Coordinates of C-alpha atoms and ligand atoms in Angstrom, one line a residue:
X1 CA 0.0 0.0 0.0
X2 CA 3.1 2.1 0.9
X3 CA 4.9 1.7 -2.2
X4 CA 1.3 2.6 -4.6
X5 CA 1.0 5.7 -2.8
X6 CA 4.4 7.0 -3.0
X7 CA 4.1 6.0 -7.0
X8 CA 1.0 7.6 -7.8
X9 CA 2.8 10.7 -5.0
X10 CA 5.9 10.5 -7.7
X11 CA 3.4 10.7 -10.8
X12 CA 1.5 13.8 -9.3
X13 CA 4.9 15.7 -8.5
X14 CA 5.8 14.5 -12.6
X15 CA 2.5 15.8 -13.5
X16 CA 3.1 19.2 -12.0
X17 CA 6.4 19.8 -12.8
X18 CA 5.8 19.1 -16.1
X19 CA 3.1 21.4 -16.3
X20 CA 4.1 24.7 -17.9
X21 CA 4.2 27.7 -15.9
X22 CA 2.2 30.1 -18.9
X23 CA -1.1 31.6 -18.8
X24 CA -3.3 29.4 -21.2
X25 CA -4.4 32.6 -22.6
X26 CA -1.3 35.5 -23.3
X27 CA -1.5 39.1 -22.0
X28 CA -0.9 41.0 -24.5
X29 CA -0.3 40.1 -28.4
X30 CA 1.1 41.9 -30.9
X31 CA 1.1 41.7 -34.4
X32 CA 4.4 41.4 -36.4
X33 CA 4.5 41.9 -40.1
X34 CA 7.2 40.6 -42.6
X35 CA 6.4 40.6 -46.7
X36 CA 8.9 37.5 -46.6
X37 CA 7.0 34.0 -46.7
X38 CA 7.7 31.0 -44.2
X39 CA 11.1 29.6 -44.8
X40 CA 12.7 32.5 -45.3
X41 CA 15.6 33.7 -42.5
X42 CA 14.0 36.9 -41.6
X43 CA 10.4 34.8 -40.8
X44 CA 12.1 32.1 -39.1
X45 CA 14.0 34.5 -36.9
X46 CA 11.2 36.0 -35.8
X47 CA 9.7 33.1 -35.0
X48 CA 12.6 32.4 -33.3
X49 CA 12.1 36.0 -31.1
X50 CA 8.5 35.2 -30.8
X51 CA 9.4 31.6 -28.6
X52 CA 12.5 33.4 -26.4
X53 CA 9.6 36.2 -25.8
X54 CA 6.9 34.2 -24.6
X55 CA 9.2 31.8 -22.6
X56 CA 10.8 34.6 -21.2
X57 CA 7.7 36.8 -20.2
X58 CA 5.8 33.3 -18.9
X59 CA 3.5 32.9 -21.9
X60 CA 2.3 36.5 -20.7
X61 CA 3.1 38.5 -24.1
X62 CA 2.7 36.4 -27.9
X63 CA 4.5 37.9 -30.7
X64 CA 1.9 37.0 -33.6
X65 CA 3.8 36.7 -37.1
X66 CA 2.0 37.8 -39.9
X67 CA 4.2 36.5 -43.2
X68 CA 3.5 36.9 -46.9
X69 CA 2.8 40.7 -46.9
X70 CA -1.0 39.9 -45.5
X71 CA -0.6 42.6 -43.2
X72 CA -0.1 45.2 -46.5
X73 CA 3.4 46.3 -48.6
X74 CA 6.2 47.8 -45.7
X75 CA 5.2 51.6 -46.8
X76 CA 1.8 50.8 -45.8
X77 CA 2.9 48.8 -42.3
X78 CA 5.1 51.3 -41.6
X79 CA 2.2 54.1 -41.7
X80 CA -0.3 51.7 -39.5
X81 CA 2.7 51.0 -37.3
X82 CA 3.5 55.0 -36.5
X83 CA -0.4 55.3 -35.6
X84 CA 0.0 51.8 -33.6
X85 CA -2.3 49.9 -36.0
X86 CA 0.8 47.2 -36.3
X87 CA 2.8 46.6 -33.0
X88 CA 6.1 44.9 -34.6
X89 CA 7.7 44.4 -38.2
X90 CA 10.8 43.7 -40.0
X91 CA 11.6 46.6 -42.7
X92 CA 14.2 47.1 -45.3
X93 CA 16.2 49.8 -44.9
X94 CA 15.5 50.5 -48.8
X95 CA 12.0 51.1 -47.4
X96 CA 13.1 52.6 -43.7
X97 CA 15.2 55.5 -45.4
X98 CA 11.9 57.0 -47.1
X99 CA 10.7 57.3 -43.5
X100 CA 14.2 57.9 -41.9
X101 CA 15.9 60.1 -44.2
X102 CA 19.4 60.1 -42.1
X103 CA 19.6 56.6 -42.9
X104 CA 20.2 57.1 -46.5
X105 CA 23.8 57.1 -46.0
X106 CA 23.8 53.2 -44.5
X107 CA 22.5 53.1 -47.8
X108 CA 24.6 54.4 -50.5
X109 CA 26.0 51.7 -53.4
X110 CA 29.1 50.0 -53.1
X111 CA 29.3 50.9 -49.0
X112 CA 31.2 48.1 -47.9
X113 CA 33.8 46.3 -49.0
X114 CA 31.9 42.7 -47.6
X115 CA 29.3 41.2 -45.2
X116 CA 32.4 41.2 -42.5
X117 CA 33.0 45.1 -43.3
X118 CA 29.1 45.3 -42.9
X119 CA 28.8 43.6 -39.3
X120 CA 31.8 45.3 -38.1
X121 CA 29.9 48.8 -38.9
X122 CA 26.5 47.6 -37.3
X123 CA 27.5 46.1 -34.5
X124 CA 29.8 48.7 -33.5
X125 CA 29.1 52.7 -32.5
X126 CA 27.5 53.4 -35.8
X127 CA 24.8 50.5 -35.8
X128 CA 23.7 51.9 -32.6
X129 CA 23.5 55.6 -33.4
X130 CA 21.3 54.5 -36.4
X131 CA 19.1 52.3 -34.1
X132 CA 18.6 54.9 -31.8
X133 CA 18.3 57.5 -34.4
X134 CA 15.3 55.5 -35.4
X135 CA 13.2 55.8 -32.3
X136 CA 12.5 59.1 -32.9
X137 CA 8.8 58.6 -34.6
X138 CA 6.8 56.7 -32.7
X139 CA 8.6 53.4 -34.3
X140 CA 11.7 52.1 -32.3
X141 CA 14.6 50.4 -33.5
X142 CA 15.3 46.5 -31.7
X143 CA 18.1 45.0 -33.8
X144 CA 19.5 44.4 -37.2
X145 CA 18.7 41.5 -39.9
X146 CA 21.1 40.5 -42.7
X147 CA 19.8 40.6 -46.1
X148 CA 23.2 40.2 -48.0
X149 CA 23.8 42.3 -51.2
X150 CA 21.4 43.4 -54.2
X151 CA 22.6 42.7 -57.9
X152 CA 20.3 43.3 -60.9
X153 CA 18.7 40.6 -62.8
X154 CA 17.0 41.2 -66.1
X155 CA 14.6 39.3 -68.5
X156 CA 16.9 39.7 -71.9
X157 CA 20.8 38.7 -71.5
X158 CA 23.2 41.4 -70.2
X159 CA 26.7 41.2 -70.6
X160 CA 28.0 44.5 -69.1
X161 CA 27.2 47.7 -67.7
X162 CA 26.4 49.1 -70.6
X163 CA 23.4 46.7 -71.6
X164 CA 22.0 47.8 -67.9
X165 CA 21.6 51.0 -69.8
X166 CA 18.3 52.1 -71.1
X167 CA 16.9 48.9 -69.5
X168 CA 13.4 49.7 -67.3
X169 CA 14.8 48.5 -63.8
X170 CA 12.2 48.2 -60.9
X171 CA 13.1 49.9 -57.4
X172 CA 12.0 49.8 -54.0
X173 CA 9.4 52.8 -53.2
X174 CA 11.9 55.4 -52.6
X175 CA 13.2 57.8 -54.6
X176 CA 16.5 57.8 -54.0
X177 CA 16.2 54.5 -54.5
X178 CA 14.9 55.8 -58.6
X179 CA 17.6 59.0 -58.4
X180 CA 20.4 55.6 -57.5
X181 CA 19.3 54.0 -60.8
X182 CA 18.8 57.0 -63.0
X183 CA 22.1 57.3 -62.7
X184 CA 22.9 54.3 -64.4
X185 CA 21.5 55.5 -67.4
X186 CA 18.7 53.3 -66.3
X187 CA 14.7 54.4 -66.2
X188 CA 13.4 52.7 -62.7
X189 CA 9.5 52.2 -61.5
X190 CA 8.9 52.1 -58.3
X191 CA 6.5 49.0 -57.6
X192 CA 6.1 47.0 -54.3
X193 CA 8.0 43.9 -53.8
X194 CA 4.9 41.5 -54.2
X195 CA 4.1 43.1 -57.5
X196 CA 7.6 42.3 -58.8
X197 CA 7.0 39.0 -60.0
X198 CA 4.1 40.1 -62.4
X199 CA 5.4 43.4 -63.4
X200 CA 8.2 41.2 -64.9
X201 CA 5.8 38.8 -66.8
X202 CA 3.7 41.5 -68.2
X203 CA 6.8 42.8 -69.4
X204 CA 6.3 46.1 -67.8
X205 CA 9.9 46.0 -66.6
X206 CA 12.9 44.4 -68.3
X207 CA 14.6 43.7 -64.6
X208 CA 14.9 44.5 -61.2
X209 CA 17.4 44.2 -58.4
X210 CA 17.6 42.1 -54.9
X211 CA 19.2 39.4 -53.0
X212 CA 19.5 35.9 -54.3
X213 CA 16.6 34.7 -51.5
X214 CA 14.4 37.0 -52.3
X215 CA 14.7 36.0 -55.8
X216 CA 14.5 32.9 -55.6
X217 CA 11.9 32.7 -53.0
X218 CA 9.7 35.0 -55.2
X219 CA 10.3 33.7 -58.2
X220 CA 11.6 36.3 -60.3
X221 CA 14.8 33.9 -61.6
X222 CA 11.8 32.3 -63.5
X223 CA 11.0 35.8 -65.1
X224 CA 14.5 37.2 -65.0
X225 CA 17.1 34.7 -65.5
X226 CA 20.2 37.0 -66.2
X227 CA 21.8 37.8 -62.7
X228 CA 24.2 40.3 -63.0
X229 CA 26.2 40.1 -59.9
X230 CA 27.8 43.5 -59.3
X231 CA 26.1 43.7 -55.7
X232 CA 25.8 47.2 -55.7
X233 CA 23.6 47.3 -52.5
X234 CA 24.4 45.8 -48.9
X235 CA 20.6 46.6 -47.2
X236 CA 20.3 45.6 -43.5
X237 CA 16.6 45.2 -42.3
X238 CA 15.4 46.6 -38.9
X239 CA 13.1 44.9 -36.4
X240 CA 11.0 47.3 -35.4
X241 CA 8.3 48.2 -32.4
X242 CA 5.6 50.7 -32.2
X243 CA 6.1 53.1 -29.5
X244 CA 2.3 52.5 -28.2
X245 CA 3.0 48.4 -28.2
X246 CA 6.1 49.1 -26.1
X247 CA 4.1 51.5 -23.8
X248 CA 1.5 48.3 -23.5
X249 CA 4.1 45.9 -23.0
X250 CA 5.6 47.9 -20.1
X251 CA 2.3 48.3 -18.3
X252 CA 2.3 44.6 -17.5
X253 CA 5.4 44.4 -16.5
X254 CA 8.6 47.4 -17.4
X255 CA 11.2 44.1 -17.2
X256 CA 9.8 42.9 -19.9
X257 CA 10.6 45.7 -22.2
X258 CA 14.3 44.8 -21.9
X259 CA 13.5 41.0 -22.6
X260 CA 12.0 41.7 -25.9
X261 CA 15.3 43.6 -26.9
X262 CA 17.2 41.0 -25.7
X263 CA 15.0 39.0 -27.5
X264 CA 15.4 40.6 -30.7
X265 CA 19.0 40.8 -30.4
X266 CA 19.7 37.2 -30.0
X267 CA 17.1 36.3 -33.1
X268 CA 19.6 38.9 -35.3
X269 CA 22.5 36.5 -34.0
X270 CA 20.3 33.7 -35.2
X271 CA 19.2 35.3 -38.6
X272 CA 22.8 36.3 -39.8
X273 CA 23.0 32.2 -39.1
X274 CA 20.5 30.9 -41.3
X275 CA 21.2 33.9 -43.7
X276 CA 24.3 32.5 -44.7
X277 CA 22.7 28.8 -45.1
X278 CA 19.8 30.7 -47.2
X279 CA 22.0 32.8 -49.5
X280 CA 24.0 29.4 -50.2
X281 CA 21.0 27.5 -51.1
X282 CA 19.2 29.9 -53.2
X283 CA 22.6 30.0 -55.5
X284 CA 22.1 26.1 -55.8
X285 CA 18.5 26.8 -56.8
X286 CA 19.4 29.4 -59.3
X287 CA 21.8 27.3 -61.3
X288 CA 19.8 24.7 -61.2
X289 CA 16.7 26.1 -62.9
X290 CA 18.9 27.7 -65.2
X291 CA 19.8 31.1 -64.4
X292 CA 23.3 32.9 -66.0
X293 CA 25.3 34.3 -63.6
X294 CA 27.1 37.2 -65.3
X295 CA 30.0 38.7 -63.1
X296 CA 31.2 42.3 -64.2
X297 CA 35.1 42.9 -65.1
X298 CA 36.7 45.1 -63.6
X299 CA 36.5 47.8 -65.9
X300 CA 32.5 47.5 -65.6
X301 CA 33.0 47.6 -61.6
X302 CA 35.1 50.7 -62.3
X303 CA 32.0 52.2 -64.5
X304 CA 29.2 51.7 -61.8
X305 CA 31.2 53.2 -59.2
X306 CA 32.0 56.4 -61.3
X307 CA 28.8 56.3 -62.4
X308 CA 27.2 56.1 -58.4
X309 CA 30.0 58.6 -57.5
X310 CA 27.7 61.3 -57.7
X311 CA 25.6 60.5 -54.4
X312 CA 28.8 60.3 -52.3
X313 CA 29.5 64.1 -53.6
X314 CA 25.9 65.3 -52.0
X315 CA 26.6 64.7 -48.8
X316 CA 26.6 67.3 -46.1
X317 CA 29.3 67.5 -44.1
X318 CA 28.0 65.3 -41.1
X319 CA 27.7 62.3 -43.2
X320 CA 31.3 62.6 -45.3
X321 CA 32.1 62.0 -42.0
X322 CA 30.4 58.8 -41.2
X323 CA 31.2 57.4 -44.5
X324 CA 34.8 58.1 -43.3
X325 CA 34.6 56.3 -40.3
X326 CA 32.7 53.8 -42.5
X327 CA 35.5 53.2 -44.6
X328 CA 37.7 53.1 -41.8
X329 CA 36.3 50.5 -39.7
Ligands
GCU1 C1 14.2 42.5 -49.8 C2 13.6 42.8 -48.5 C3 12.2 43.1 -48.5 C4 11.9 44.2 -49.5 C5 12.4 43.8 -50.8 C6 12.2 44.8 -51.9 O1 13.6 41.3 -50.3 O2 13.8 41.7 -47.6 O3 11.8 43.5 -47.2 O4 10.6 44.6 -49.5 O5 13.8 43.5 -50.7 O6 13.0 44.9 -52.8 O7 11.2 45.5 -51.9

């Protein structure tokens, strides 16, 4: 009798300590946008934030991602997210800098010399200014997301800068973004990323320009197979937080404020991670359903930069500088 009730004592202690601590039903949830689909590093790494938040906050707060654009195109979550419509997203900083001017320079082509010259900048002084900078507009700044670099890819073959010429390019909606292009010689439309993929069957456009996952991933190396690799941008994306989901979060508890930095933080570790993986497989991807990958000579990398050179002489005085220390780091 002895030995039955200290079992079925062992198998209620089991029961309860396997019982998890969280509230069945959260707090608080707030709704995270990305116009990337499931799969993709910058979804899976918020996924990744959502689980450390809601183990970390007891189950009390739920990070709800909302993939696949269904939420609207980033110009349009950006504007519900300044009047708190949105409480979390993931932008591009093509996208951000229409919004936060002062970032244009963290955008300007041919920045870096690599990824590493990149992660150096960002996770050092500068990355944080920008961050910060950020938080000034209702919409603050949580941590950085790799999205590699952004070469043009076309519909007819190109074999040089000079075909790029003349050629109907699409752009993020920005217009530096269009004034970055022009300069190319280049016309460029401004179309949301989810309209890419048509705009380039209907022939509207005769190319556009992103990282090999989004291309892949969206299709557009079925539309576009002619990658011209001159990675002209190196774009970071921003996880972001409205400034009236942050005031929620802190009213059930001002700890938790700093967890879901933290939080952020440790899923931009993660995304640089499965980044890498991403970019690698989307190459494989590419040549496999035939795609050309052009690489410029030298000569042609020599053109674009004299041709961008331009932009780098408009800058006031304050941001020479940070290109300086840029270039320096
Ligand atoms: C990248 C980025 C998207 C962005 C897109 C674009 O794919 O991850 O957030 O919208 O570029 O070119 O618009």
């Amino acid at each position: 009798m002895k030995k039955v009730l200290l079992v079925a004592l062992l198998l209620v202690c089991i029961f309860l300590a396997c019982r998890k601590e969280e509230p069945s039903h959260p707090e608080l949830v707030l709704r995270y946008a990305d116009n990337q689909s499931t799969g993709y590093p910058t979804v899976e790494a918020a996924k990744y934030m959502a689980e450390l938040v809601k183990e970390r906050t007891g189950g009390k707060i739920e990070i709800r991602i909302y993939p696949d654009s269904v939420l609207g195109s980033e110009n349009s979550v950006m504007e519900q997210m300044t009047y708190g419509g949105i409480d979390m997203s993931r932008f591009s900083l093509g996208t951000l800098s229409r919004f936060f001017p002062e970032l244009w320079t963290l955008q300007l082509p041919y920045l870096y010399t690599d990824s590493e010259h990149m992660w150096r900048v960002l996770d050092g002084d500068i990355g944080d200014m920008y961050l910060r900078e950020m938080s000034g507009k209702g919409i603050i700044g949580l941590a950085w997301y790799d999205a590699g670099a952004r070469s043009f890819y076309t519909r007819t073959p190109i074999s040089s800068f000079a075909s790029l010429q003349d050629l109907t390019i699409r752009v993020q909606e920005n217009d530096m973004m269009s004034r970055t292009i022009e300069l190319l010689g280049a016309e460029a439309v401004q179309i949301p990323y989810g309209d890419v993929y048509s705009a380039l069957q209907k022939l509207r456009i005769d190319g556009a320009e992103n990282n090999l996952p989004s291309y892949v991933f969206m299709d557009h190396n079925q539309a576009a197979p002619y990658f011209y690799q001159d990675e002209h941008f190196r774009l970071p994306e921003v996880v972001m937080i409205s400034a009236d989901a942050q005031k929620k979060v802190s009213a059930i508890d001002p700890g938790f404020v700093e967890i879901i930095e933290a939080c952020a933080r440790e899923s931009g570790v993660y995304e640089r991670k499965l980044w890498q993986e991403e970019e690698n497989r989307a190459y494989e991807k590419a040549v496999q359903s035939g795609v050309s990958f052009i690489i410029p000579s030298d000569e042609d990398m020599f053109a674009l930069k004299q041709a961008m050179e331009p932009l780098y002489h408009e800058l006031g005085q304050k941001e020479r500088e940070i290109v300086e220390r840029i270039r320096d780091t």
